[in-house]
Short mmCIF file of C-alpha atoms and ligand atoms in Angstrom, two decimals:
data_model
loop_
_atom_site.label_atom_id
_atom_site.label_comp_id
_atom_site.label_asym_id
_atom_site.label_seq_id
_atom_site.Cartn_x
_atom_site.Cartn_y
_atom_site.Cartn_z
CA UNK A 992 6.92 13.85 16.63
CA UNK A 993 6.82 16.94 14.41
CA UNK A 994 5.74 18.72 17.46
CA UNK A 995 8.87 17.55 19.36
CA UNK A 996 11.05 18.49 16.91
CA UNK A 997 9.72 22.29 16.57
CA UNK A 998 10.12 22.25 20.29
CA UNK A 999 13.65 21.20 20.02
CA UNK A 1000 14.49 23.99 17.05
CA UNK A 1001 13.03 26.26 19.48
CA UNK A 1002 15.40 26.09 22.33
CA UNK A 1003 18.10 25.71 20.25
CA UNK A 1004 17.25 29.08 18.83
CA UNK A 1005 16.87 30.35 21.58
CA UNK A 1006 20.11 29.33 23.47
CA UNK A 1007 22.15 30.68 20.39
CA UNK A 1008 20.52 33.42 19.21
CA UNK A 1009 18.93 35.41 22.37
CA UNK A 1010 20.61 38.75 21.45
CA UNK A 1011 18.63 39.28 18.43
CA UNK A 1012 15.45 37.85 19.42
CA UNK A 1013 13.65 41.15 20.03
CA UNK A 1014 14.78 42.42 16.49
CA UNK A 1015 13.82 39.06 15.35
CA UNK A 1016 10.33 39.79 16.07
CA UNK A 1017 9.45 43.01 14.19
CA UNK A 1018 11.55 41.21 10.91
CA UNK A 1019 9.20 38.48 10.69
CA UNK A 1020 6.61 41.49 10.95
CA UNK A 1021 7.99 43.25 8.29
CA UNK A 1022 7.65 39.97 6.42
CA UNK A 1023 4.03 39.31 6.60
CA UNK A 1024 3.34 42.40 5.20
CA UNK A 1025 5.42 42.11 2.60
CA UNK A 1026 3.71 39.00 1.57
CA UNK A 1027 0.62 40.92 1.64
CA UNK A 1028 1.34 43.23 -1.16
CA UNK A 1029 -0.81 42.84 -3.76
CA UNK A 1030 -4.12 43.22 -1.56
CA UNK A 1031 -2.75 46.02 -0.17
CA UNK A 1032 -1.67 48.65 -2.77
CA UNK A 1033 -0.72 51.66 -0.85
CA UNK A 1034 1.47 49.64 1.46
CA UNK A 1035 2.90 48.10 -1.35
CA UNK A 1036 3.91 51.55 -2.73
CA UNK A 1037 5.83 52.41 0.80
CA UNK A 1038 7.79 49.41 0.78
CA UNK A 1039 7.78 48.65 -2.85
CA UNK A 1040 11.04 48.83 -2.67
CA UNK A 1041 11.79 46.22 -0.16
CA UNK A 1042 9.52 43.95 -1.06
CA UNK A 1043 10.32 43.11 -4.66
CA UNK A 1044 13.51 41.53 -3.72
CA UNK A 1045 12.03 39.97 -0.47
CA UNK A 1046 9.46 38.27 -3.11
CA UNK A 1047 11.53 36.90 -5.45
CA UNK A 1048 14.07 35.63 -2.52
CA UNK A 1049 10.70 33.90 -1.31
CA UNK A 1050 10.05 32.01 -4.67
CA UNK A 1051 13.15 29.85 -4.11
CA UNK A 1052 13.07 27.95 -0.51
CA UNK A 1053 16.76 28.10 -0.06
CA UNK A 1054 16.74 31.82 -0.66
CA UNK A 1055 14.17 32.11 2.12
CA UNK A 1056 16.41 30.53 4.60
CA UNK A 1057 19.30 32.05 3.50
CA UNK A 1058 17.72 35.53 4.12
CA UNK A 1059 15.53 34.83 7.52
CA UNK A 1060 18.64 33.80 8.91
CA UNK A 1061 20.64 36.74 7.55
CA UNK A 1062 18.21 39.03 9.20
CA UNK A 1063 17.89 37.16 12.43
CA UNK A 1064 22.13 38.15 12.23
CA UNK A 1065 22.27 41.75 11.09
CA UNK A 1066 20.74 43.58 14.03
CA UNK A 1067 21.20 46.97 13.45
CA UNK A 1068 21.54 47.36 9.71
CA UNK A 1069 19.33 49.31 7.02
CA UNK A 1070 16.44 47.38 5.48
CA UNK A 1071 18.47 47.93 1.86
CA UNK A 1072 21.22 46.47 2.98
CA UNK A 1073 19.48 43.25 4.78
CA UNK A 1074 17.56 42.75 1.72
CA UNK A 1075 20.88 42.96 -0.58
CA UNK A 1076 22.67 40.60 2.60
CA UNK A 1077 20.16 38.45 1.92
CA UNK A 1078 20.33 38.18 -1.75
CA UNK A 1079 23.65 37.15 -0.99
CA UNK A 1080 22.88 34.62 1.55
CA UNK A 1081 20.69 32.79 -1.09
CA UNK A 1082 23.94 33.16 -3.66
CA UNK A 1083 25.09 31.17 -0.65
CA UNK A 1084 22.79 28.77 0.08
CA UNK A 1085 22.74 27.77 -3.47
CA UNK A 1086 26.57 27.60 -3.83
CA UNK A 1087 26.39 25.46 -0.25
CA UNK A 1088 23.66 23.06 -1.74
CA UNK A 1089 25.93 20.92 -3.87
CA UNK A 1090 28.44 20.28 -1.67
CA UNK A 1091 25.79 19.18 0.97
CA UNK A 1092 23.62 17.51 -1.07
CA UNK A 1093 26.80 15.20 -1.48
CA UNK A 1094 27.10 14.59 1.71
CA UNK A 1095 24.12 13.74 2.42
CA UNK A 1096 24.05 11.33 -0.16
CA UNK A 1097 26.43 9.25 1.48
CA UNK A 1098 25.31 9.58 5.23
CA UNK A 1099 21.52 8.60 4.55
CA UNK A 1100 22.10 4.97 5.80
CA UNK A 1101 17.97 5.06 6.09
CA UNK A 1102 17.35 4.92 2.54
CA UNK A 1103 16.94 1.13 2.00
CA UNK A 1104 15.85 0.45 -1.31
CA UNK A 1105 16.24 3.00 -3.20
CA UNK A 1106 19.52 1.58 -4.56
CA UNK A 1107 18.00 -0.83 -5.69
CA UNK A 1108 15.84 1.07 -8.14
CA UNK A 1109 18.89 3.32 -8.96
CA UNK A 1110 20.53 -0.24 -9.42
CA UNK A 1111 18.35 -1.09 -12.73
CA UNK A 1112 19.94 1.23 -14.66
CA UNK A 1113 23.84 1.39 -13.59
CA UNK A 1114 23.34 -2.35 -13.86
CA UNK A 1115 26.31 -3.01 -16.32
CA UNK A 1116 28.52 -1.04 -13.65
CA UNK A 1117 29.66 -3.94 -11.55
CA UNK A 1118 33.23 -2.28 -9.79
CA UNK A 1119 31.50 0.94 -8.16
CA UNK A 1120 29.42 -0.18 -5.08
CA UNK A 1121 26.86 1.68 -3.48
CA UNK A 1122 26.88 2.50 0.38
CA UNK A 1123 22.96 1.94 0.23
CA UNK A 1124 23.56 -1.46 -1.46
CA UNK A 1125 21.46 -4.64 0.84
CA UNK A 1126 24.01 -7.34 -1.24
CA UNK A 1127 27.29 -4.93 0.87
CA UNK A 1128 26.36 -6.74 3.98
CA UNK A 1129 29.93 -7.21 5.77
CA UNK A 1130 31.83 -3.40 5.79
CA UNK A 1131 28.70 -1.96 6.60
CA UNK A 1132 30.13 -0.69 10.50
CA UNK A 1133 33.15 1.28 8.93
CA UNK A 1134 30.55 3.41 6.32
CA UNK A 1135 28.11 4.11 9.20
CA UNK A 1136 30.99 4.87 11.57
CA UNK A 1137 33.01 7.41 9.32
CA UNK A 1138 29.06 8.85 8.60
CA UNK A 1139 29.01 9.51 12.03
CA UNK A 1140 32.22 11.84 11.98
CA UNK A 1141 30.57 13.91 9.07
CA UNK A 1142 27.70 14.54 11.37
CA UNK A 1143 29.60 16.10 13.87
CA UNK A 1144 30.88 19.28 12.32
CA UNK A 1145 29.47 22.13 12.94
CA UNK A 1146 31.35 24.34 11.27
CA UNK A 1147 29.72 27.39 11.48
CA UNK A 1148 30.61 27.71 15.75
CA UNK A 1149 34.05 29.12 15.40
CA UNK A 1150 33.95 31.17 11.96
CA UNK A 1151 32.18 34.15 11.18
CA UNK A 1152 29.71 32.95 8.40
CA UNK A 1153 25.93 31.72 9.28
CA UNK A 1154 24.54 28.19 9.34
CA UNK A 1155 23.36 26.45 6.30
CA UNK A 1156 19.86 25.27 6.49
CA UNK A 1157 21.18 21.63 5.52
CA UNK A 1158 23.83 22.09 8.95
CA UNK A 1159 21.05 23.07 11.19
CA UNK A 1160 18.78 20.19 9.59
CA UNK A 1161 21.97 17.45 10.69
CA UNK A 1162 22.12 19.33 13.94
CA UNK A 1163 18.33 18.18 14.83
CA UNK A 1164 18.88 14.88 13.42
CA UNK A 1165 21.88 14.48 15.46
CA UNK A 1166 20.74 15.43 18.78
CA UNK A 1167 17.26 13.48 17.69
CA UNK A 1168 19.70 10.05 17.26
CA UNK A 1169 21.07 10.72 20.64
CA UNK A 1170 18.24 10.57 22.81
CA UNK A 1171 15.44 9.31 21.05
CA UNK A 1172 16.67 7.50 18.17
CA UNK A 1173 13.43 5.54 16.86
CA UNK A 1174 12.08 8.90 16.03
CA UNK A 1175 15.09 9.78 13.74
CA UNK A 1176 14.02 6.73 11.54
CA UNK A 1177 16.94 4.81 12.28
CA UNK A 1178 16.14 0.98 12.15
CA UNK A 1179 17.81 -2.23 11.31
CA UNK A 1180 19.10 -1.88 7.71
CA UNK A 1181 18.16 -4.73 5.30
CA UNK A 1182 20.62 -6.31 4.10
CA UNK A 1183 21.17 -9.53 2.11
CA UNK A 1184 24.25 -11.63 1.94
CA UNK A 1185 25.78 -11.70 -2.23
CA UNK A 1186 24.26 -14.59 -3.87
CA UNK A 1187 27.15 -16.92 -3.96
CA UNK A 1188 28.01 -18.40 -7.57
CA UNK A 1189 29.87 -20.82 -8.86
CA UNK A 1190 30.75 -22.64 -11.62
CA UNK A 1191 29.27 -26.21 -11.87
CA UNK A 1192 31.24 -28.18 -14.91
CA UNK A 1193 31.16 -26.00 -18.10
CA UNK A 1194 27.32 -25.70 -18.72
CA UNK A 1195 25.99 -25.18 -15.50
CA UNK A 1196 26.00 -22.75 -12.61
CA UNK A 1197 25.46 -23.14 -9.40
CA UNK A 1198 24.01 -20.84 -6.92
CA UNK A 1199 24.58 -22.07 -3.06
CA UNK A 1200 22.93 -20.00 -1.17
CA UNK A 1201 19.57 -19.38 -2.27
CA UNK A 1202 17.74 -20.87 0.54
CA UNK A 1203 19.54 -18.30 2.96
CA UNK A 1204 18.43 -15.34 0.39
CA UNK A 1205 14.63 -16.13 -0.26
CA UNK A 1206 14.59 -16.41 4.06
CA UNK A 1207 15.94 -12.83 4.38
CA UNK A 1208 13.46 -11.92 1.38
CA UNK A 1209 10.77 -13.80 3.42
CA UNK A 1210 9.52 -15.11 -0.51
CA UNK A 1211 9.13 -18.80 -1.36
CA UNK A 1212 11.91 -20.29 -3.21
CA UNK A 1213 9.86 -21.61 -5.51
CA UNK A 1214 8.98 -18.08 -6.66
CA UNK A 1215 12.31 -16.89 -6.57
CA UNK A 1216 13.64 -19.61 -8.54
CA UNK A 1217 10.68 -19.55 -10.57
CA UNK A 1218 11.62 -16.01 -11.68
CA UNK A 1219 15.30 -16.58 -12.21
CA UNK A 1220 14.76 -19.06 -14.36
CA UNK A 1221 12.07 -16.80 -16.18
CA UNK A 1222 14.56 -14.08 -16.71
CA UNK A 1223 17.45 -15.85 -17.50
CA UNK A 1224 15.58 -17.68 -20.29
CA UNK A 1225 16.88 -21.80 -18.79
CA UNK A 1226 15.96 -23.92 -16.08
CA UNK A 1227 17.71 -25.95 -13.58
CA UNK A 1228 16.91 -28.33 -10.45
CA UNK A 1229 17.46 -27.88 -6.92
CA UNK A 1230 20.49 -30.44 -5.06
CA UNK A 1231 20.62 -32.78 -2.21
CA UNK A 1232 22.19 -29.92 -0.75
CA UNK A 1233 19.51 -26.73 -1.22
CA UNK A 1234 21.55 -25.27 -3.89
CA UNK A 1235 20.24 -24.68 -7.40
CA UNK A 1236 21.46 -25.74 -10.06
CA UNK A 1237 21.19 -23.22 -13.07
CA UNK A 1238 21.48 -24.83 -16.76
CA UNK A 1239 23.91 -21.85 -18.55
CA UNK A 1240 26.89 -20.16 -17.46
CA UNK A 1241 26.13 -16.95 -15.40
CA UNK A 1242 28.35 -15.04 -13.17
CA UNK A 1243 27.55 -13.77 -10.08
CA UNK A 1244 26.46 -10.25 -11.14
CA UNK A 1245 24.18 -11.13 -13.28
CA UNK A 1246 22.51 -13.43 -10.62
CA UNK A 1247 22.74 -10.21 -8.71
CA UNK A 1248 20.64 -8.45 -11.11
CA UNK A 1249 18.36 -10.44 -11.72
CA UNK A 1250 17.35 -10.99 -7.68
CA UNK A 1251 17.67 -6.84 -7.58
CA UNK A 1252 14.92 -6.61 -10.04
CA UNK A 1253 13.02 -9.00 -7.97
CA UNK A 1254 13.79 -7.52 -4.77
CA UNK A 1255 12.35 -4.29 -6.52
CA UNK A 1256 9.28 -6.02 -8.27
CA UNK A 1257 7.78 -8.43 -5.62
CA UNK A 1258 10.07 -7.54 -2.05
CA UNK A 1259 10.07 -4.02 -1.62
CA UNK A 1260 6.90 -1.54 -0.79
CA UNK A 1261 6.52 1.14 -3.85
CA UNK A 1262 5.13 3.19 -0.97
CA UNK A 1263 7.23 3.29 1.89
CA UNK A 1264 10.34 1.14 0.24
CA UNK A 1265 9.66 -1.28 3.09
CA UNK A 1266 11.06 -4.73 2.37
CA UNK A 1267 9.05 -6.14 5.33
CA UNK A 1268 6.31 -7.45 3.03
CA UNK A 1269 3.94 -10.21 2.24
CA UNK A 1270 3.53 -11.82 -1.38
CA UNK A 1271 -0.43 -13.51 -1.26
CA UNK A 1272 -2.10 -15.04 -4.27
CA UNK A 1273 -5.97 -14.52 -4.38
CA UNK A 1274 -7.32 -16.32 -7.02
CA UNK A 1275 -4.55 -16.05 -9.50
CA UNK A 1276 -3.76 -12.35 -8.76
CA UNK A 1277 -0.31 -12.48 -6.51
CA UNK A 1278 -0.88 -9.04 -3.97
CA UNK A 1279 1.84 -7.52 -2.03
CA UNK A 1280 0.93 -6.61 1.26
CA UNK A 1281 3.18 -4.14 3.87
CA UNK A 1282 3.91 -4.80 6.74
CA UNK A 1283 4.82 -1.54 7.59
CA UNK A 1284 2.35 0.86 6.19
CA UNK A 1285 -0.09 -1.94 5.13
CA UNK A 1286 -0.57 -0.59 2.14
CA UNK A 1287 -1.45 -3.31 -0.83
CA UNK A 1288 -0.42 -3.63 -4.55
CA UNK A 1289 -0.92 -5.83 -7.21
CA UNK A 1290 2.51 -7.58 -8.73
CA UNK A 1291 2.13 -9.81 -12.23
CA UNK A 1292 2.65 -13.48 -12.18
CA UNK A 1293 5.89 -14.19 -13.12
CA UNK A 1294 5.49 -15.72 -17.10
CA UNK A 1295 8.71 -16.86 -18.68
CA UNK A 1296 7.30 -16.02 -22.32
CA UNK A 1297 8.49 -17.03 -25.56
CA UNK A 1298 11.31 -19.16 -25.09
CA UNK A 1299 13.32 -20.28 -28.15
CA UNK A 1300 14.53 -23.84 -29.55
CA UNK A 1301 18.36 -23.93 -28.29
CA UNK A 1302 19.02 -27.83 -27.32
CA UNK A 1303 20.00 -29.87 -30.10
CA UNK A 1304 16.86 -30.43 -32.68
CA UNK A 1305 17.34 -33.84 -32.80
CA UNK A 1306 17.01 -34.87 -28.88
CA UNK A 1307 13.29 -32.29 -29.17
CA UNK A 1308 12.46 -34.50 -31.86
CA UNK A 1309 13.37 -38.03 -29.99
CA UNK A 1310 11.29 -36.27 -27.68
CA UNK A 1311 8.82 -35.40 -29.24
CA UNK A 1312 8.37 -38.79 -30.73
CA UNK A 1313 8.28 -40.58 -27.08
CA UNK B 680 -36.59 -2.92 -24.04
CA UNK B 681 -33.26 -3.70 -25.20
CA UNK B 682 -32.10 -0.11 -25.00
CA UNK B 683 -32.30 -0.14 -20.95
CA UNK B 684 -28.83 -0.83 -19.96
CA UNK B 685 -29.32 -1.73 -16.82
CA UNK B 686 -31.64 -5.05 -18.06
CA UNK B 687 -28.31 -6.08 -19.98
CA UNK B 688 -26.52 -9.01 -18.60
CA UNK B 689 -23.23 -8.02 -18.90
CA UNK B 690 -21.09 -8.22 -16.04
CA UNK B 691 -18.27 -5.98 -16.11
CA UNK B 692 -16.46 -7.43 -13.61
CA UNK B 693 -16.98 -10.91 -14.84
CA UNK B 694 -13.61 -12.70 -14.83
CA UNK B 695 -12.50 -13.29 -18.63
CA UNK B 696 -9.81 -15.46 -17.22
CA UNK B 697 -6.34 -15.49 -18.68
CA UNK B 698 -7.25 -15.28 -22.46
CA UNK B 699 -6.23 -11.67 -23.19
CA UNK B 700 -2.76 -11.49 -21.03
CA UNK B 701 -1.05 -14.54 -21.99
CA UNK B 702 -1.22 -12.49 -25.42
CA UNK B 703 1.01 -10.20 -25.35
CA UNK B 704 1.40 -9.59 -21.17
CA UNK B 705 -0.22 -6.24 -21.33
CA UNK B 706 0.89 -5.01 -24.02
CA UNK B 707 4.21 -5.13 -23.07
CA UNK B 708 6.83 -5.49 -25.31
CA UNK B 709 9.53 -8.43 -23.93
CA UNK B 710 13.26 -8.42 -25.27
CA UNK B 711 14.49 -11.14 -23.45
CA UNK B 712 18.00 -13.21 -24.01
CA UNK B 713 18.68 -16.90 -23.96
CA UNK B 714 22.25 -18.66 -23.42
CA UNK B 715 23.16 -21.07 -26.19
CA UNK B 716 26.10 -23.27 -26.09
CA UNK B 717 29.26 -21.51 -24.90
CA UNK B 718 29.47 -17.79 -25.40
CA UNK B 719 26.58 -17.37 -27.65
CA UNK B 720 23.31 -16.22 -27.20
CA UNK B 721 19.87 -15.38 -28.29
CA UNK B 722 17.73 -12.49 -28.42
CA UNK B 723 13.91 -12.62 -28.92
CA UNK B 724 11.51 -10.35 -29.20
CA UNK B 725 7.99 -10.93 -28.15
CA UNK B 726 4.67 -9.17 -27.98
CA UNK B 727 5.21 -6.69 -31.32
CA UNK B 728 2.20 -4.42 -32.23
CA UNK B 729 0.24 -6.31 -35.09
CA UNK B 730 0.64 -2.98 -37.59
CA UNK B 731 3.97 -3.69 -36.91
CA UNK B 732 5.93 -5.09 -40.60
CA UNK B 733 7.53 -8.12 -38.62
CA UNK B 734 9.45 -9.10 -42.11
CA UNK B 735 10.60 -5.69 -42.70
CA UNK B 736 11.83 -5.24 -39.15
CA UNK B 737 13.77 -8.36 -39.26
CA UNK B 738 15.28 -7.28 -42.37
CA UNK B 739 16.14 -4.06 -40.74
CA UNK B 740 17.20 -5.78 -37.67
CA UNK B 741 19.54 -7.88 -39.28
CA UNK B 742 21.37 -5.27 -41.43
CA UNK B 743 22.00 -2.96 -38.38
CA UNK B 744 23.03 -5.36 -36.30
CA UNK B 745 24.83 -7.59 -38.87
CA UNK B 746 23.31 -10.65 -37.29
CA UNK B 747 21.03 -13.41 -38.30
CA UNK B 748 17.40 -13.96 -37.06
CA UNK B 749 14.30 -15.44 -38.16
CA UNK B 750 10.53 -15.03 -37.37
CA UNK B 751 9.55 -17.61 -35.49
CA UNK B 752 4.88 -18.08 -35.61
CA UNK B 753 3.80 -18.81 -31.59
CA UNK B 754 0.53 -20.19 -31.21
CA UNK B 755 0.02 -18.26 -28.04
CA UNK B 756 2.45 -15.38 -28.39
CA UNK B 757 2.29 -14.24 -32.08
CA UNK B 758 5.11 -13.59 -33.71
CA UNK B 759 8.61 -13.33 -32.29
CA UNK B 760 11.74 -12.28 -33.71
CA UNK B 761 14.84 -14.10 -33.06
CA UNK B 762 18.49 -12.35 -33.49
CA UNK B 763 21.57 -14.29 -33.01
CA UNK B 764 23.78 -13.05 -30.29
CA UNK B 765 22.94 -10.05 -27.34
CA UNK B 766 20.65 -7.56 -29.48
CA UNK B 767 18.53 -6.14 -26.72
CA UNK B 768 19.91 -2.45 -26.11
CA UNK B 769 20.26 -1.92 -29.86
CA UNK B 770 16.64 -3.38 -30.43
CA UNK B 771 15.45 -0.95 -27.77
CA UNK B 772 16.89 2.11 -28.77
CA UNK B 773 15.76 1.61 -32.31
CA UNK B 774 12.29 0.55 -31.04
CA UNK B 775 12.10 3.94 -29.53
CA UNK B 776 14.01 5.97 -32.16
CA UNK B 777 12.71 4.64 -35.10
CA UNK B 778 9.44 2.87 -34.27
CA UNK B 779 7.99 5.43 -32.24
CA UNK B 780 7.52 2.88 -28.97
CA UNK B 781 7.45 3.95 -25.72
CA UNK B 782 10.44 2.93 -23.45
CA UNK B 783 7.87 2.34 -20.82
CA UNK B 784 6.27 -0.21 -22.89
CA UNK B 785 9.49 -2.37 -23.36
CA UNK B 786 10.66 -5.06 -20.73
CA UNK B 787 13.97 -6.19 -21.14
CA UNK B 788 14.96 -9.41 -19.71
CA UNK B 789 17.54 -11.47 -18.55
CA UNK B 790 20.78 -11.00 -16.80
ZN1 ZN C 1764 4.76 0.17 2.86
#
């Protein structure tokens, strides 16, 4: 694959940048050598003055793009004033990087389960949803269409400035999703329907539609149940109708926490962040086996812990005496 | 004879069973919060270091937080704090500010 894509980079370069392929040569010359330096003392004294500033630009991997490209560009200028260009491409690149990085925050659609990580701590922020987020099911196709339209600029064909190393890197990914998409790691996001809540009298709570959830999950209800009611501190009972019946009042956010942390702790791979996974138990020890990368890990037993006296003291101890 | 480890019949790999980690789950710390009639709750606090003052921390608890609590004896689980009403950010930052406890070795709980 890797292979395929260098290929690709290639031709593009070539198609766009033919003119200055011969001078690109002897640059990338010039480069080596620099980078041989300190073996080399008397070269080092000849160029000692280009290659200071060509070492420090190499310390910083945006500053290296910024200043191969600037030299593939500048054909027929001094070596000073290619060196100085491309200390000033790497001002660039950095200045570039934010606004990029943004970008590509929202268009990676491959990222599945990161969020939900991310979604541990901003847990208390219910309003602001993520793009990444499995529980958005429903307005998935606008996000992925209007990421689409971000993808296509390429800014740089008209104006006068160079590429960004970020552009270029869109550009491959781009032409990679049009003809051979499965390489570009596009594949069927996983996503899981909002656990739907609801109010069941004043002290209990139902939630509908956890049969539907622990299927997309692939987990056993019992476990999943057997960890909300861990977490939340209560119990409850499952209906006629496959809906479970929560002692408590909760809303539907925090049920929505609570099956992110388990999504996180017993669905998703810590290796690949594959949620195609496996939950086994081996003589007590529960293991959590990809399917992807078959890699295995080791996940506690859910244990509800210490859980405090709240009923009335009187009904324990009519109870108790039973 | 005795000094020949290899004639010893330990097994390191033995299994011990559950006995240690129903303790105090690894070591963890657990802050966890339990609904109580209406709009109040409980926090509890499980799995405390034994050098840990469980009396004085209550004490201190309760004065910061102006709540009640109590110290409640588990057979299996050691001590465990009880505060009235949603405690468990306030007992973690002052676990780690004050008590010198890792945030990695608190688990908080609940919804
Ligand atoms: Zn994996």
């Amino acid at each position: 694959m890797s292979a395929e894509i260098e290929e690709k980079l290639q031709s593009m370069d070539l198609q766009e940048e033919d003119p200055s392929l011969m001078f690109d040569l002897s640059m990338k010359k010039k480069k080596k050598k620099s980078k041989k330096t300190e073996e080399e003392p008397v070269e080092e004294a000849q160029e000692s003055q280009d290659a200071a500033p060509a070492d420090a630009a190499e310390e910083d991997p945006m500053a290296m793009f910024g200043e191969k490209k600037k030299k593939k560009k500048k054909v027929k200028v001094e070596d000073d004033a290619a060196v100085e260009g491309g200390e000033e491409a790497a001002a660039d690149g950095e200045s570039f990087d934010f606004g990029d990085m943004k970008k590509k925050k929202k268009k990676s659609k491959k990222v599945d389960f990161s969020a939900f990580e991310d979604g541990q701590d901003q847990e208390g922020e219910d309003g602001a949803r993520d793009p990444d987020d499995p529980f958005a099911a429903d307005d998935d196709e606008g996000a992925r269409s209007s990421s689409k339209g971000a993808d296509s600029e390429e800014g740089w064909i008209g104006s006068n400035r160079d590429y960004t190393y970020t552009e270029l890197l869109s550009r491959v990914f781009k032409i990679l999703r049009q003809n051979n998409p499965e390489l570009a790691g596009e594949k069927k996001r996983y996503t899981i329907v909002p656990p739907s809540v609801m109010r069941d009298g004043n002290k209990k709570t139902v939630f509908a539609n956890v049969a539907d959830i622990c299927k997309r999950m692939h987990r056993q209800p019992e476990h999943v149940i057997q960890f909300l009611f861990a977490e939340l501190g209560t119990s409850g009972s499952i209906d006629g109708s496959q809906r479970l019946v929560i002692k408590g009042r909760f809303q539907q956010k925090q049920i929505e926490a609570v099956l992110r942390r388990y999504i996180v702790e017993y669905v998703t791979c810590k290796t690949c962040k594959s949620p195609d996974t496996i939950l086994t138990k081996e003589n007590r020890l529960f293991f959590l086996q990809c399917e992807a990368c078959g890699s295995t890990r080791s996940v506690s037993a859910i244990k509800s812990g210490f859980q405090a006296q709240t009923g009335k003291r009187a009904a324990q101890r009519v109870k108790a005496a039973a | 004879m005795s000094d020949i480890q290899n004639l010893q019949s330990y097994d390191p790999f033995a299994d011990l069973g559950d006995s240690k980690d129903t303790g105090d789950q690894q070591g963890y710390i657990h802050i966890r919060i339990q609904q109580r009639n209406g709009r109040k709750t409980l926090t509890t606090i499980q799995g405390l270091p034994s050098n840990f003052d469980k009396k004085r921390m209550l004490k201190i608890f309760k004065k910061d937080f102006a709540c009640n609590g109590t110290l409640v004896e588990d057979e299996e689980l050691g001590s465990v704090i009880q505060l009235q009403g949603d405690q468990r950010v306030k007992v973690l930052t002052l676990l780690t500010t004050e008590g010198g406890i890792d945030k990695k070795q608190v688990k908080i709980h609940g919804f």
